[in-house]
Each structure stands twice: as structure tokens, then as C-alpha cells.
Amino acid sequence: MFGFQRSKDSVFYQTLVEASGNIVEAMQLFRQNVETLDHKEEYAEKLKDLENKGDDYTHILLRELNQTFVTPLDREDILQLAVKLDDVLDGVEACASRFVYCHVEQTTPYLMQFAEILEKLAEHLQEAFIALEKKDYTTIQNQAVEINMLENQADRLMRESVGSLFENPTDPIELIKMKELYEQLEAVTDTAEDLADVLESVVLKYA
């Protein structure tokens, strides 16, 4: 994964940036997937591959934490960032898998809107981690504000999408299936917000 020897600090920062870039790629694939869901099996496999890649990044960070005496950030902060990044990716991969084993055959405008929010969230997270490496704390705070706004948007979307399922329900199985999906997608945005909160706490310590 690394083509040259990096300083210890650089390994931590660059691994976090690469892990966030991996999430951007996953969210882009997820958005492409929900445009039609025609190839959901293929997309689920691609998301699984990225989820495995995300696990590799987490293992690198944990290994470096175990082997490094002086870390560039507090150990608990690095651990939290690694775990939350992993959780975001796990969440969206689980949704992609659910499309397959729950036999979700048709997309919805709500799925598209969730996917667009997730893609933007991932882009803001990546910008925040790039800024972390540069110690650009103002940019981190600005990205955290954007992430919080998108999470609020996802909250409203979850209430609207789930509410729509109960307006004229015809198929209880379909209702349960889509309700769980919408709630799980919103939960992914909650995790992204948690990650932004950790980044903001890092800013408070080091700015």
C-alpha cells in the first residue's frame, strides 16, 4: 500500500487521507448503484472490496499506534478517527448488500437523495482529513459545519421518506424493507457527523 518510506507522522496522516478517499470512492459507487439498481450485485461486490480495503487502513493505523511511542495526535483521537471511518464505510456497504439479499428491485427518489448526501459528506470528510495533515484547522471546522448541515438534511429526508411509506401502504413487506433501508442510510450520516465531532475536538486541542 505504501510505495516509499514515510515518516511516522506522515503514515498516520496519509493513511487517514487515503481511508477517507476510499470512502469517497465507495459513495460514488453507491450513488451510481441507486440510479437504477440494475447491477446491484456487481456494485455490492465492489463496495465489499472497498470495505475490505478500509479494514486494511484501519489495521495499518492500529499497528502504527502499537508501534509508535510519540504519535502526531492523541492516541485515543487517532483510534476514534480510525474506528469511525471504518463505521461509515461498513454502513454504506451494508446498505448495498441489503439491496441484494432483500431483493430491492426498484430505486426511489429518496434513495437517490440519500446517495447524493452521502457522496457530499464523503467529499467534505476527505477535505477535512487533507486539512488535518496541513494543520489547517479553519478548513476542518468549515468542513464539519457542512457535514452537520448535511446530517440535518438527512434527518429531514429520513422522516419524509419513512412517512411516505405509511401514507398509502399496500405491501407490508416492502414497507418494512424500505423503512429499514432509509433508517440505515440516515444512520450512516450520523456516523459521519460523529467523525466530524472527533475532528472538531482535535481542533480544540491543537489550534
Coordinates of C-alpha atoms in Angstrom, one line a residue:
M1 CA 0.0 0.0 0.0
F2 CA 2.9 2.3 0.6
G3 CA 5.4 2.8 -2.2
F4 CA 8.1 4.5 -0.2
Q5 CA 9.2 5.0 3.4
R6 CA 7.2 7.7 5.1
S7 CA 7.9 9.5 8.4
K8 CA 5.8 8.1 11.3
D9 CA 3.6 11.3 11.3
S10 CA 3.1 11.1 7.6
V11 CA 2.0 7.4 7.9
F12 CA -0.8 8.4 10.3
Y13 CA -2.0 11.4 8.3
Q14 CA -1.7 9.9 4.9
T15 CA -3.5 6.7 5.9
L16 CA -6.4 8.8 7.3
V17 CA -6.5 10.7 4.0
E18 CA -6.4 7.5 1.9
A19 CA -9.0 5.9 4.1
S20 CA -11.3 8.9 3.5
G21 CA -10.6 8.8 -0.2
N22 CA -11.6 5.2 -0.1
I23 CA -14.9 6.3 1.3
V24 CA -15.4 8.9 -1.4
E25 CA -15.0 6.1 -4.0
A26 CA -17.5 3.9 -2.1
M27 CA -20.1 6.7 -2.0
Q28 CA -19.6 7.4 -5.7
L29 CA -20.3 3.8 -6.5
F30 CA -23.2 3.7 -4.1
R31 CA -24.8 6.7 -5.9
Q32 CA -24.2 5.1 -9.3
N33 CA -25.8 1.9 -7.9
V34 CA -29.0 3.5 -6.8
E35 CA -29.6 5.3 -10.1
T36 CA -31.2 2.1 -11.4
L37 CA -30.2 -0.8 -9.1
D38 CA -29.9 -2.9 -12.3
H39 CA -26.5 -4.1 -11.4
K40 CA -26.8 -4.1 -7.6
E41 CA -25.0 -7.5 -7.3
E42 CA -21.9 -6.1 -9.0
Y43 CA -21.9 -2.9 -7.0
A44 CA -22.3 -4.8 -3.8
E45 CA -19.2 -6.8 -4.6
K46 CA -17.3 -3.6 -5.5
L47 CA -18.4 -2.0 -2.2
K48 CA -17.3 -5.1 -0.3
D49 CA -13.9 -4.8 -1.9
L50 CA -13.6 -1.2 -0.8
E51 CA -14.8 -2.2 2.7
N52 CA -12.0 -4.8 2.9
K53 CA -9.6 -2.1 1.7
G54 CA -10.9 0.2 4.5
D55 CA -10.2 -2.6 7.0
D56 CA -6.6 -2.7 5.8
Y57 CA -6.3 1.1 6.5
T58 CA -7.7 0.5 10.0
H59 CA -5.2 -2.3 10.6
I60 CA -2.3 0.0 9.5
L61 CA -3.4 2.7 11.9
L62 CA -3.8 0.3 14.8
R63 CA -0.4 -1.3 14.1
E64 CA 1.2 2.1 13.9
L65 CA -0.4 3.1 17.2
N66 CA 1.0 -0.1 18.8
Q67 CA 4.5 0.5 17.4
T68 CA 4.9 4.3 17.8
F69 CA 5.9 5.9 21.1
V70 CA 5.1 9.5 20.1
T71 CA 2.1 10.0 17.8
P72 CA 1.1 13.2 16.0
L73 CA -2.3 13.3 17.7
D74 CA -3.5 11.8 21.0
R75 CA -3.8 8.0 20.7
E76 CA -7.5 8.0 21.6
D77 CA -8.2 10.6 18.9
I78 CA -6.4 8.5 16.2
L79 CA -8.2 5.4 17.4
Q80 CA -11.6 7.2 17.3
L81 CA -10.9 8.5 13.8
A82 CA -9.9 5.1 12.5
V83 CA -13.0 3.4 14.0
K84 CA -15.4 6.0 12.8
L85 CA -14.0 5.9 9.3
D86 CA -14.5 2.2 9.3
D87 CA -18.0 2.5 10.6
V88 CA -19.0 4.9 7.8
L89 CA -17.8 2.5 5.2
D90 CA -19.3 -0.5 6.9
G91 CA -22.7 1.3 7.0
V92 CA -22.9 2.1 3.3
E93 CA -21.6 -1.4 2.3
A94 CA -24.3 -3.0 4.5
C95 CA -26.9 -0.9 2.6
A96 CA -25.5 -2.1 -0.8
S97 CA -25.6 -5.7 0.4
R98 CA -29.2 -5.2 1.7
F99 CA -30.3 -4.2 -1.8
V100 CA -29.3 -7.7 -2.9
Y101 CA -30.5 -10.0 -0.2
C102 CA -33.7 -8.0 0.4
H103 CA -34.4 -8.1 -3.3
V104 CA -34.8 -4.3 -3.7
E105 CA -35.6 -4.2 -7.4
Q106 CA -36.5 -0.5 -7.9
T107 CA -34.8 2.7 -6.9
T108 CA -36.7 5.6 -5.4
P109 CA -36.1 9.4 -5.4
Y110 CA -35.4 9.1 -1.7
L111 CA -32.6 6.6 -2.3
M112 CA -31.1 9.0 -4.8
Q113 CA -31.3 11.9 -2.4
F114 CA -29.6 9.9 0.4
A115 CA -26.9 8.8 -2.0
E116 CA -26.2 12.4 -3.1
I117 CA -26.0 13.5 0.6
L118 CA -23.6 10.6 1.4
E119 CA -21.4 11.5 -1.6
K120 CA -21.1 15.1 -0.4
L121 CA -20.5 14.0 3.1
A122 CA -17.6 11.8 2.0
E123 CA -16.1 14.7 0.0
H124 CA -16.2 17.0 3.0
L125 CA -14.6 14.3 5.2
Q126 CA -11.8 13.9 2.8
E127 CA -11.2 17.7 2.7
A128 CA -11.2 17.7 6.4
F129 CA -8.5 15.0 6.6
I130 CA -6.4 16.7 4.0
A131 CA -6.7 19.8 6.1
L132 CA -5.7 17.8 9.2
E133 CA -2.4 16.8 7.7
K134 CA -1.8 20.5 6.8
K135 CA -2.9 21.6 10.3
D136 CA -5.4 23.8 8.6
Y137 CA -7.9 23.9 11.5
T138 CA -10.1 26.6 10.0
T139 CA -10.9 24.3 7.0
I140 CA -11.6 21.4 9.3
Q141 CA -14.1 23.5 11.2
N142 CA -15.7 24.7 7.9
Q143 CA -16.0 21.1 6.7
A144 CA -17.5 20.0 10.0
V145 CA -20.2 22.7 9.6
E146 CA -21.0 21.4 6.1
I147 CA -21.2 17.8 7.4
N148 CA -23.5 18.8 10.2
M149 CA -25.8 20.6 7.8
L150 CA -25.9 17.5 5.5
E151 CA -26.7 15.3 8.5
N152 CA -29.6 17.6 9.4
Q153 CA -30.8 17.3 5.8
A154 CA -30.6 13.5 6.1
D155 CA -32.7 13.7 9.3
R156 CA -35.4 15.5 7.5
L157 CA -35.2 13.2 4.5
M158 CA -35.5 10.1 6.7
R159 CA -38.7 11.5 8.3
E160 CA -40.1 12.4 4.9
S161 CA -39.2 9.1 3.3
V162 CA -40.4 6.9 6.1
G163 CA -43.6 9.0 6.4
S164 CA -44.3 8.5 2.8
L165 CA -44.3 4.7 3.2
F166 CA -47.2 4.9 5.7
E167 CA -49.3 7.2 3.6
N168 CA -51.0 4.5 1.4
P169 CA -49.3 1.2 2.4
T170 CA -50.1 -1.7 0.1
D171 CA -47.3 -4.1 0.7
P172 CA -46.2 -4.6 4.4
I173 CA -43.0 -6.4 3.4
E174 CA -42.0 -3.7 1.0
L175 CA -42.7 -1.1 3.7
I176 CA -40.5 -2.8 6.3
K177 CA -37.7 -3.3 3.8
M178 CA -37.6 0.3 2.7
K179 CA -38.1 1.7 6.2
E180 CA -35.0 -0.2 7.4
L181 CA -33.0 1.0 4.4
Y182 CA -33.9 4.6 4.8
E183 CA -33.2 4.5 8.6
Q184 CA -29.8 2.7 7.9
L185 CA -28.8 5.3 5.4
E186 CA -29.6 8.1 7.9
A187 CA -27.6 6.2 10.5
V188 CA -24.5 6.4 8.1
T189 CA -24.8 10.2 8.1
D190 CA -25.0 10.1 12.0
T191 CA -21.7 8.2 12.0
A192 CA -20.2 10.8 9.6
E193 CA -21.3 13.5 11.9
D194 CA -19.7 11.7 14.9
L195 CA -16.5 11.6 12.9
A196 CA -16.7 15.3 12.3
D197 CA -17.2 15.8 16.0
V198 CA -14.0 14.0 16.7
L199 CA -12.2 16.2 14.2
E200 CA -13.6 19.3 15.8
S201 CA -12.4 18.0 19.2
V202 CA -8.9 17.6 17.7
V203 CA -9.1 21.2 16.5
L204 CA -9.9 22.4 20.0
K205 CA -6.9 20.6 21.4
Y206 CA -4.3 21.7 18.9
A207 CA -5.5 25.0 17.3

